[in-house]
PDB file of N, CA and C in Angstrom:
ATOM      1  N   UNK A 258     -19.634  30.450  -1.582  1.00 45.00           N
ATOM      2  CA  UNK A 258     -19.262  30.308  -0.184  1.00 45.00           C
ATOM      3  C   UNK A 258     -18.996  28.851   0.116  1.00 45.00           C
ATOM      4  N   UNK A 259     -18.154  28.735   0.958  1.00 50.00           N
ATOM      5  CA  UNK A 259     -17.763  27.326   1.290  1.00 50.00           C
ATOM      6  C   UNK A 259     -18.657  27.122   2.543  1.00 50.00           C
ATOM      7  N   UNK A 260     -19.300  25.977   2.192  1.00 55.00           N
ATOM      8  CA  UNK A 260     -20.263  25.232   3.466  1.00 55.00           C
ATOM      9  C   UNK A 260     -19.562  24.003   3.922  1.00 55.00           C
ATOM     10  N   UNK A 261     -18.595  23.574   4.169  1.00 62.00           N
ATOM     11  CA  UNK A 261     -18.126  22.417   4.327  1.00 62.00           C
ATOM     12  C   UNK A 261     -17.890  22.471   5.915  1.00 62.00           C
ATOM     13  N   UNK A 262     -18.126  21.613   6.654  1.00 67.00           N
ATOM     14  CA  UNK A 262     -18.167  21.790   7.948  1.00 67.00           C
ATOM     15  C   UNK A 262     -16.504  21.708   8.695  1.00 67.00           C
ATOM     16  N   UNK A 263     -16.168  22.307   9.227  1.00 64.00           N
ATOM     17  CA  UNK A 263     -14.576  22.489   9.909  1.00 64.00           C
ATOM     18  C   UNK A 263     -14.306  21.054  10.875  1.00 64.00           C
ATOM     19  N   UNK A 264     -15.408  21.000  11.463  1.00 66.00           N
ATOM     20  CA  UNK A 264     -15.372  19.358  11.985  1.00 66.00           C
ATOM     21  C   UNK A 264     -15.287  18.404  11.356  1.00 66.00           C
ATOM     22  N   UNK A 265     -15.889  18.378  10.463  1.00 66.00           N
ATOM     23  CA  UNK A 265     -15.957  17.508   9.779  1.00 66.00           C
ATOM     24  C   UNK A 265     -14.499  17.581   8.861  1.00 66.00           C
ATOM     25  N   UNK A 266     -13.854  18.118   8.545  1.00 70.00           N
ATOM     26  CA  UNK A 266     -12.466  18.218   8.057  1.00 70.00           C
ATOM     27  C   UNK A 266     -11.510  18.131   8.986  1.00 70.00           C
ATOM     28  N   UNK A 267     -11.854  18.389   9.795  1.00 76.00           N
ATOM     29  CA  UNK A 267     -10.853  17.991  11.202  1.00 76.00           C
ATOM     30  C   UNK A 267     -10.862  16.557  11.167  1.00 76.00           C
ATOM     31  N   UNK A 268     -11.901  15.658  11.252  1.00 78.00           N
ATOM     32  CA  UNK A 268     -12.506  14.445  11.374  1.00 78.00           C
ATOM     33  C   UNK A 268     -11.373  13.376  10.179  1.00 78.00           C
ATOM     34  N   UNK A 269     -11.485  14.502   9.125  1.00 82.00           N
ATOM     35  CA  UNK A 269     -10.856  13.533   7.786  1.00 82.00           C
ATOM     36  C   UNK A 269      -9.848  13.565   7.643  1.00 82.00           C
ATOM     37  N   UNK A 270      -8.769  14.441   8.218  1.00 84.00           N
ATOM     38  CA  UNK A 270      -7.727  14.706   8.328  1.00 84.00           C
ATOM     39  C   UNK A 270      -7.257  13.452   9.711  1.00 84.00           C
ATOM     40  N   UNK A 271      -8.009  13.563  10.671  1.00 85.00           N
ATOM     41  CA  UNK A 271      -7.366  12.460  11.655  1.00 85.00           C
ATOM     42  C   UNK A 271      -7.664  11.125  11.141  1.00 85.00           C
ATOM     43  N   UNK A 272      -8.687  10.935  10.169  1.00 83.00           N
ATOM     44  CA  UNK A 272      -8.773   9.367   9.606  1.00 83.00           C
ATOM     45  C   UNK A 272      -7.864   9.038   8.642  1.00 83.00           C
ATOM     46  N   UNK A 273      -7.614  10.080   7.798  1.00 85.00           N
ATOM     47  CA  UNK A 273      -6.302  10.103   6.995  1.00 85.00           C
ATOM     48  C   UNK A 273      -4.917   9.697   7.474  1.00 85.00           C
ATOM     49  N   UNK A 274      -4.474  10.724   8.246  1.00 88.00           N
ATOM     50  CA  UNK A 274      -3.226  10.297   9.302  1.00 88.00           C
ATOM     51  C   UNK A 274      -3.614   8.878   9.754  1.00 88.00           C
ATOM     52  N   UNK A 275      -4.741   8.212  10.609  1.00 85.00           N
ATOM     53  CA  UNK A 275      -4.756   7.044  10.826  1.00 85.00           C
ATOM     54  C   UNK A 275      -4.749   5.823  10.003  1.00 85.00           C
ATOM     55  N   UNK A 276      -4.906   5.737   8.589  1.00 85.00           N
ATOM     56  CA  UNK A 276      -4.921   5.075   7.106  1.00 85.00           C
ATOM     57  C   UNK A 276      -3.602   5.337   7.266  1.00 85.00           C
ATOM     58  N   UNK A 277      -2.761   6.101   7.456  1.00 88.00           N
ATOM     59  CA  UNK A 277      -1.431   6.358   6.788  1.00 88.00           C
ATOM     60  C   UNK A 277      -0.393   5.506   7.730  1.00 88.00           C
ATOM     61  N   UNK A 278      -0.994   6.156   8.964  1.00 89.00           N
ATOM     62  CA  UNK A 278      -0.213   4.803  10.284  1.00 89.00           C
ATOM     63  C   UNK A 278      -0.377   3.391   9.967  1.00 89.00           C
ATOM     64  N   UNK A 279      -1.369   3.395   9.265  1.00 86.00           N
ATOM     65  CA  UNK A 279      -2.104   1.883   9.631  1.00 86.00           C
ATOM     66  C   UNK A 279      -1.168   0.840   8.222  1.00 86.00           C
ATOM     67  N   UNK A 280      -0.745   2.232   7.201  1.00 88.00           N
ATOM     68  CA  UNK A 280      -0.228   1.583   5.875  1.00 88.00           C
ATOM     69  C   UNK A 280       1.245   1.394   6.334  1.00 88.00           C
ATOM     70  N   UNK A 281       1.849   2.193   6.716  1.00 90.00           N
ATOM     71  CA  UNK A 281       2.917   1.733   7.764  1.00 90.00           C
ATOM     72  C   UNK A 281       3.090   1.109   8.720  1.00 90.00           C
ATOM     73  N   UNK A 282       2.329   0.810   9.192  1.00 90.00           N
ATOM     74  CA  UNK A 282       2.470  -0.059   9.817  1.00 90.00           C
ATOM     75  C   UNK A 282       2.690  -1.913   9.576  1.00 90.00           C
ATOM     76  N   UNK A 283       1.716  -1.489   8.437  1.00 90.00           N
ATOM     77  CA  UNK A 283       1.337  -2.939   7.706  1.00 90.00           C
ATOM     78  C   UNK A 283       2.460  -3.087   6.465  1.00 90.00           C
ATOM     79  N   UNK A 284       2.995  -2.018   6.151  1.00 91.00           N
ATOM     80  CA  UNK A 284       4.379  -2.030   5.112  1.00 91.00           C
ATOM     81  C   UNK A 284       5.692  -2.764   6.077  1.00 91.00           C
ATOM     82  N   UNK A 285       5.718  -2.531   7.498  1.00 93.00           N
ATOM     83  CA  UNK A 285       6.895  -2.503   8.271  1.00 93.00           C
ATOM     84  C   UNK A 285       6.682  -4.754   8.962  1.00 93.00           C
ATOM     85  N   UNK A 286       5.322  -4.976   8.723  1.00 93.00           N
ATOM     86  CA  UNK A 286       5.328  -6.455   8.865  1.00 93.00           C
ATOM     87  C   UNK A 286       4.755  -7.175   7.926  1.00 93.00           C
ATOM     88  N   UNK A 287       5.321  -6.482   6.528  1.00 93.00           N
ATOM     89  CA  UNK A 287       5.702  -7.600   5.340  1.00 93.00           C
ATOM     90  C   UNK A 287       6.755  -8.406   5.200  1.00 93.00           C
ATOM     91  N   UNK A 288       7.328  -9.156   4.616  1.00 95.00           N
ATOM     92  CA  UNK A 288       8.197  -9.789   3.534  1.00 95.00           C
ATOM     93  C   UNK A 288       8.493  -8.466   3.292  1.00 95.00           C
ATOM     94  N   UNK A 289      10.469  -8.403   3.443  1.00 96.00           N
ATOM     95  CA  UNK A 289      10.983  -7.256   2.935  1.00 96.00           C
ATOM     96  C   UNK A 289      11.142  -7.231   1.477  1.00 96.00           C
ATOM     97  N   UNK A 290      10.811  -8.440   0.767  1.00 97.00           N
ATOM     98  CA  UNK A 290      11.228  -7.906  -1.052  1.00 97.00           C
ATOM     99  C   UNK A 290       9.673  -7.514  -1.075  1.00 97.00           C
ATOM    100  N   UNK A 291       8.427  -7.982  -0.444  1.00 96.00           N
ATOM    101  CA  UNK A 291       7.342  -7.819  -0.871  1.00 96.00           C
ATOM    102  C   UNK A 291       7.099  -6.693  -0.547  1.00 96.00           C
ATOM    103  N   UNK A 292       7.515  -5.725   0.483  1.00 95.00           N
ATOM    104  CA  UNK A 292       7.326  -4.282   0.684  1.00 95.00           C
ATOM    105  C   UNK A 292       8.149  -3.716  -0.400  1.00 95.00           C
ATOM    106  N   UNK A 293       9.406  -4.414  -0.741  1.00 97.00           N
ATOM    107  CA  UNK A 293       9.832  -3.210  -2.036  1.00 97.00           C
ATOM    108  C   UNK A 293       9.215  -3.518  -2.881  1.00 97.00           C
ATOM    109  N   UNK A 294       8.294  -4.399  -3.588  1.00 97.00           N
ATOM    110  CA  UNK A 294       7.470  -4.771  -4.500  1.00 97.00           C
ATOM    111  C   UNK A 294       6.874  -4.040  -4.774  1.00 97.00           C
ATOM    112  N   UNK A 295       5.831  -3.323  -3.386  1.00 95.00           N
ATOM    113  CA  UNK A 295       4.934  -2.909  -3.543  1.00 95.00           C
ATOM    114  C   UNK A 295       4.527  -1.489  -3.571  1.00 95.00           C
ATOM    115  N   UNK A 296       6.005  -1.136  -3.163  1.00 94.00           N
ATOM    116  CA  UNK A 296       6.187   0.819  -2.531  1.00 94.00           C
ATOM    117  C   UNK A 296       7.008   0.610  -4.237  1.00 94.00           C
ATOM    118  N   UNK A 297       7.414  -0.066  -4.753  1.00 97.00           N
ATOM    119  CA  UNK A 297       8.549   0.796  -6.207  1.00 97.00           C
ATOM    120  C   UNK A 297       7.266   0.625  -7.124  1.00 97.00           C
ATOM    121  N   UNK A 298       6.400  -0.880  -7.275  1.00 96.00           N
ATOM    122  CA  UNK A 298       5.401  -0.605  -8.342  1.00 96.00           C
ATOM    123  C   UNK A 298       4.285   0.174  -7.802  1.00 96.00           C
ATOM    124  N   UNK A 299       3.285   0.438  -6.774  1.00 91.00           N
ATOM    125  CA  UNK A 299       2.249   0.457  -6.521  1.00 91.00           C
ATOM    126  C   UNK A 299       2.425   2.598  -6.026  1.00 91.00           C
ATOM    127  N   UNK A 300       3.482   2.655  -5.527  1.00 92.00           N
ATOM    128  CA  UNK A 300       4.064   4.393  -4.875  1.00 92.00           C
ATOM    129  C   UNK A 300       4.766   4.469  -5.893  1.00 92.00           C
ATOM    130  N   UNK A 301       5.877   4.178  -6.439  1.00 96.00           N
ATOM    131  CA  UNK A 301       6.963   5.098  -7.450  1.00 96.00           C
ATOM    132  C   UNK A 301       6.146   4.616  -8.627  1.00 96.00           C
ATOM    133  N   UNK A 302       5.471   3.650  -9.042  1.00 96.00           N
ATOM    134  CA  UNK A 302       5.153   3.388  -9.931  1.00 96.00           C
ATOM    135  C   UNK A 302       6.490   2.905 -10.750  1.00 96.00           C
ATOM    136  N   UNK A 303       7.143   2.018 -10.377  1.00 98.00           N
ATOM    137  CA  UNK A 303       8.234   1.411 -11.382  1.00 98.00           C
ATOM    138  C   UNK A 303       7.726   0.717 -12.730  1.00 98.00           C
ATOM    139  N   UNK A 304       7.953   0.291 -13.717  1.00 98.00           N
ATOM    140  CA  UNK A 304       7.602  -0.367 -14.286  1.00 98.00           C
ATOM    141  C   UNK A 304       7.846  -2.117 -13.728  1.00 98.00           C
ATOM    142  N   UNK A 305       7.269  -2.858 -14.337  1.00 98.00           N
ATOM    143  CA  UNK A 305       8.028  -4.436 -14.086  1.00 98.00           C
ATOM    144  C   UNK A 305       9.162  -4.876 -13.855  1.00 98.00           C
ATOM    145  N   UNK A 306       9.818  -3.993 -15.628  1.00 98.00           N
ATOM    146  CA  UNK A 306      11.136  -4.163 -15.188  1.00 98.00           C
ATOM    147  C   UNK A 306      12.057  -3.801 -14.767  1.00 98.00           C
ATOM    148  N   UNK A 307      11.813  -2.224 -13.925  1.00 98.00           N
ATOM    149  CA  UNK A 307      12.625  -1.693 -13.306  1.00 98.00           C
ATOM    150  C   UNK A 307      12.373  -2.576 -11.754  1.00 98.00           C
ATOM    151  N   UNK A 308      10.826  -2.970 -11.162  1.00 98.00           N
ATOM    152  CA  UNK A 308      10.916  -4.082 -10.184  1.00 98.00           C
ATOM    153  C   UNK A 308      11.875  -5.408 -10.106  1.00 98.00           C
ATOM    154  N   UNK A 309      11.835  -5.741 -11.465  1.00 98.00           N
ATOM    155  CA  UNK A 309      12.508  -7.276 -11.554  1.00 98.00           C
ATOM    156  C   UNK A 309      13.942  -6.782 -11.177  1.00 98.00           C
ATOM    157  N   UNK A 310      14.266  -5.937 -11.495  1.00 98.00           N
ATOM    158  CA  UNK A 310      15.922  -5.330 -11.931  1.00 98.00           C
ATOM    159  C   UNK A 310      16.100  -4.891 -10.117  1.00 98.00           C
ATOM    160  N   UNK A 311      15.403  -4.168  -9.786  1.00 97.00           N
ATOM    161  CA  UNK A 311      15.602  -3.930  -8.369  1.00 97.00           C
ATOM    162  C   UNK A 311      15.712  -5.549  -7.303  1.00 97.00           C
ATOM    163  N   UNK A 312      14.504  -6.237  -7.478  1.00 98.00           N
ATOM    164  CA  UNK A 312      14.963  -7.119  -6.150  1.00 98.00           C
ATOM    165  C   UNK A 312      15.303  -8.521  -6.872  1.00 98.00           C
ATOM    166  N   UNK A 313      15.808  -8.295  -7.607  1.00 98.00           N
ATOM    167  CA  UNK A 313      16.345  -9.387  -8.658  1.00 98.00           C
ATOM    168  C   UNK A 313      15.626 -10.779  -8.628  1.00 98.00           C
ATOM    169  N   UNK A 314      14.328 -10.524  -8.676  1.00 98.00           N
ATOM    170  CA  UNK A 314      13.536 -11.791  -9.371  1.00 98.00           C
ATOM    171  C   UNK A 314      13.184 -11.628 -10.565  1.00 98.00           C
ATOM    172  N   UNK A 315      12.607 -12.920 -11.227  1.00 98.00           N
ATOM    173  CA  UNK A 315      12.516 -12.416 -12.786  1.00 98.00           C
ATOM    174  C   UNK A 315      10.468 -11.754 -12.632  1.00 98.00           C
ATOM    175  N   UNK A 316      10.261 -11.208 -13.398  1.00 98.00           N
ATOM    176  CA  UNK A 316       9.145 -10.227 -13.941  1.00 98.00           C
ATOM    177  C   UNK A 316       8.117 -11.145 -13.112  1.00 98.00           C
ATOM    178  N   UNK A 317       7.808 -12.260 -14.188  1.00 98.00           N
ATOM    179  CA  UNK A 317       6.734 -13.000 -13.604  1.00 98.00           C
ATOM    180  C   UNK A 317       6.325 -13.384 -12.303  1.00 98.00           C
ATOM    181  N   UNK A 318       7.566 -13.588 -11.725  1.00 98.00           N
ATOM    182  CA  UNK A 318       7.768 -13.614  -9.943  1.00 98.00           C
ATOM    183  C   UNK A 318       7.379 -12.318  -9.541  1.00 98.00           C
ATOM    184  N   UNK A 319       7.497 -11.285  -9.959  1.00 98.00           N
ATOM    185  CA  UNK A 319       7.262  -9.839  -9.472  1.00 98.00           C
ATOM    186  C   UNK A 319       5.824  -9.794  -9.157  1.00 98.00           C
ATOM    187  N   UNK A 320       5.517  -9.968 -10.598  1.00 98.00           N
ATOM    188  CA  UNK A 320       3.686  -9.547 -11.334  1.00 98.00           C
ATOM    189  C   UNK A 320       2.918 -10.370 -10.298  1.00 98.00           C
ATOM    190  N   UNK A 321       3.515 -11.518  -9.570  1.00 98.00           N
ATOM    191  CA  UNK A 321       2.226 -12.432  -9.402  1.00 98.00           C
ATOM    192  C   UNK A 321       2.756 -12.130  -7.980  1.00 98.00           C
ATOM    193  N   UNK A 322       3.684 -11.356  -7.114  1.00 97.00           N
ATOM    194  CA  UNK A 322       4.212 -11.109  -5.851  1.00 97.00           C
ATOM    195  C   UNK A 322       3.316 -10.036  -5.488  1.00 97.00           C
ATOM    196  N   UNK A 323       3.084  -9.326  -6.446  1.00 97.00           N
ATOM    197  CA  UNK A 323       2.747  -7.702  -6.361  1.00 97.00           C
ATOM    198  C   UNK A 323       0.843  -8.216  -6.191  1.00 97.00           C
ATOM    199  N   UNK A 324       1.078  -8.715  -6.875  1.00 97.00           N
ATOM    200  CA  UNK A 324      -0.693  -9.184  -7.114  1.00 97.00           C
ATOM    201  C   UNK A 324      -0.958  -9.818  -5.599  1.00 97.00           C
ATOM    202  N   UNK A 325      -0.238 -10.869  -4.942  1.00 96.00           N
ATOM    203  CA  UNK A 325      -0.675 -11.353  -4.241  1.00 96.00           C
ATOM    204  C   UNK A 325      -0.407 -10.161  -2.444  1.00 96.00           C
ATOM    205  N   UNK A 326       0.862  -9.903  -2.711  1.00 94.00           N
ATOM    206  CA  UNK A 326       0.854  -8.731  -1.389  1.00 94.00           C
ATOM    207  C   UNK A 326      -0.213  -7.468  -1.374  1.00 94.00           C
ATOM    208  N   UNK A 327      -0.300  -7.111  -2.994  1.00 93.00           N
ATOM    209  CA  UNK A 327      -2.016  -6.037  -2.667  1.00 93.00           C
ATOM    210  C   UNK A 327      -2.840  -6.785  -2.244  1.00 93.00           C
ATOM    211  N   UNK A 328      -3.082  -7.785  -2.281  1.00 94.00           N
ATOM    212  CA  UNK A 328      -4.814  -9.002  -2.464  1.00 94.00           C
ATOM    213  C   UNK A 328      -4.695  -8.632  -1.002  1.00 94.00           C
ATOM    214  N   UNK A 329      -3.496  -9.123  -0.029  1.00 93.00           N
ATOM    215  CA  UNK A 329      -3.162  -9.168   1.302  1.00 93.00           C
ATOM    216  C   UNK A 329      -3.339  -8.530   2.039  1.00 93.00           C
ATOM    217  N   UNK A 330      -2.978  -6.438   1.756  1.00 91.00           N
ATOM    218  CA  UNK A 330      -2.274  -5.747   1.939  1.00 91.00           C
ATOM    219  C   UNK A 330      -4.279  -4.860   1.778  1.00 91.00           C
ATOM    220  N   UNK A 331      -5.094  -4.854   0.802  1.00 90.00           N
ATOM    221  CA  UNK A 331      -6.188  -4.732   0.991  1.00 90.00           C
ATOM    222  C   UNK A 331      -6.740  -5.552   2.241  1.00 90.00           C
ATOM    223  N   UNK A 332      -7.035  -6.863   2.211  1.00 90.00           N
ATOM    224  CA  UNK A 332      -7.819  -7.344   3.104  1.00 90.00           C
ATOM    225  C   UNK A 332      -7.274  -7.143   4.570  1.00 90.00           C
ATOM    226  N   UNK A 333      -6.591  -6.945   4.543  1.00 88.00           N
ATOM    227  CA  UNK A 333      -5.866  -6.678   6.268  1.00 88.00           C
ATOM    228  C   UNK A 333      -5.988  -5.226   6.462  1.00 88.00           C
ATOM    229  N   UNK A 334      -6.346  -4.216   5.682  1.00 86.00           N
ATOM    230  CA  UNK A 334      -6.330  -2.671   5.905  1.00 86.00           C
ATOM    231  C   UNK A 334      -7.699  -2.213   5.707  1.00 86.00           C
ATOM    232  N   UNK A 335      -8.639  -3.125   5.141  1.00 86.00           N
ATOM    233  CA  UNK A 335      -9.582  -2.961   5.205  1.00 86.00           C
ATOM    234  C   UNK A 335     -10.834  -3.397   6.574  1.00 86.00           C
ATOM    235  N   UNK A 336     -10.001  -5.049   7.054  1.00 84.00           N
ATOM    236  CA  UNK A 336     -10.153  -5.235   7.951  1.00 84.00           C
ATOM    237  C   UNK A 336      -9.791  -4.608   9.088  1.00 84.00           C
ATOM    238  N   UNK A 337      -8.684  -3.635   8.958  1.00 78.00           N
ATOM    239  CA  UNK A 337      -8.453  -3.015  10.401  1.00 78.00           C
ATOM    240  C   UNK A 337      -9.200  -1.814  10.127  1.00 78.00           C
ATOM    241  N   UNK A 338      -9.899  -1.490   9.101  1.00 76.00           N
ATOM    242  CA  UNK A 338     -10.691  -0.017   9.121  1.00 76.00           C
ATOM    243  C   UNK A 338     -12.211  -0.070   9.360  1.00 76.00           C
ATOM    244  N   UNK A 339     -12.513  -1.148   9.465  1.00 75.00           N
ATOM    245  CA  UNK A 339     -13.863  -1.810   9.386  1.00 75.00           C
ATOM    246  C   UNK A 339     -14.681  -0.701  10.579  1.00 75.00           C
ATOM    247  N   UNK A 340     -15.709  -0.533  10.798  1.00 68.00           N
ATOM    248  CA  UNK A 340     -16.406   0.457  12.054  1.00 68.00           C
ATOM    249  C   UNK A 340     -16.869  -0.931  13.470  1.00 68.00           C
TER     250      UNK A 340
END
């Protein structure tokens, strides 16, 4: 039998949707190569060099773009989820 409370899934479902606003939101006031950075490697999962090849920087510029817009892209989504 399922004991899982209906409120309580109601509950996770509206915090979900609100994580999801909140990632869009925060995708829509990046650096536009740094949002494609981060939706082709981090969502499509591109490789490097299908990134480098897309916003035409070389790899290393990518690797250390991607690194630094998650570092960012955590602390600001974590900070807006804080209680």
């Amino acid at each position: 039998a399922d004991t899982a409370d209906p409120a309580r899934h109601g509950l996770d479902a509206i915090e979900a949707e609100e994580r999801r606003e909140a990632v869009d939101a925060y995708l829509k006031s990046v650096d536009p190569t740094d949002r494609e950075i981060l939706v082709a490697r981090g969502v499509e999962e591109q490789t490097w060099e299908e990134v480098s090849a897309l916003v035409g920087i070389p790899k290393s510029t990518v690797v250390r773009r991607y690194a630094a817009a998650r570092d960012h892209a955590r602390r600001r989504l974590l900070a807006a989820w804080a209680p």
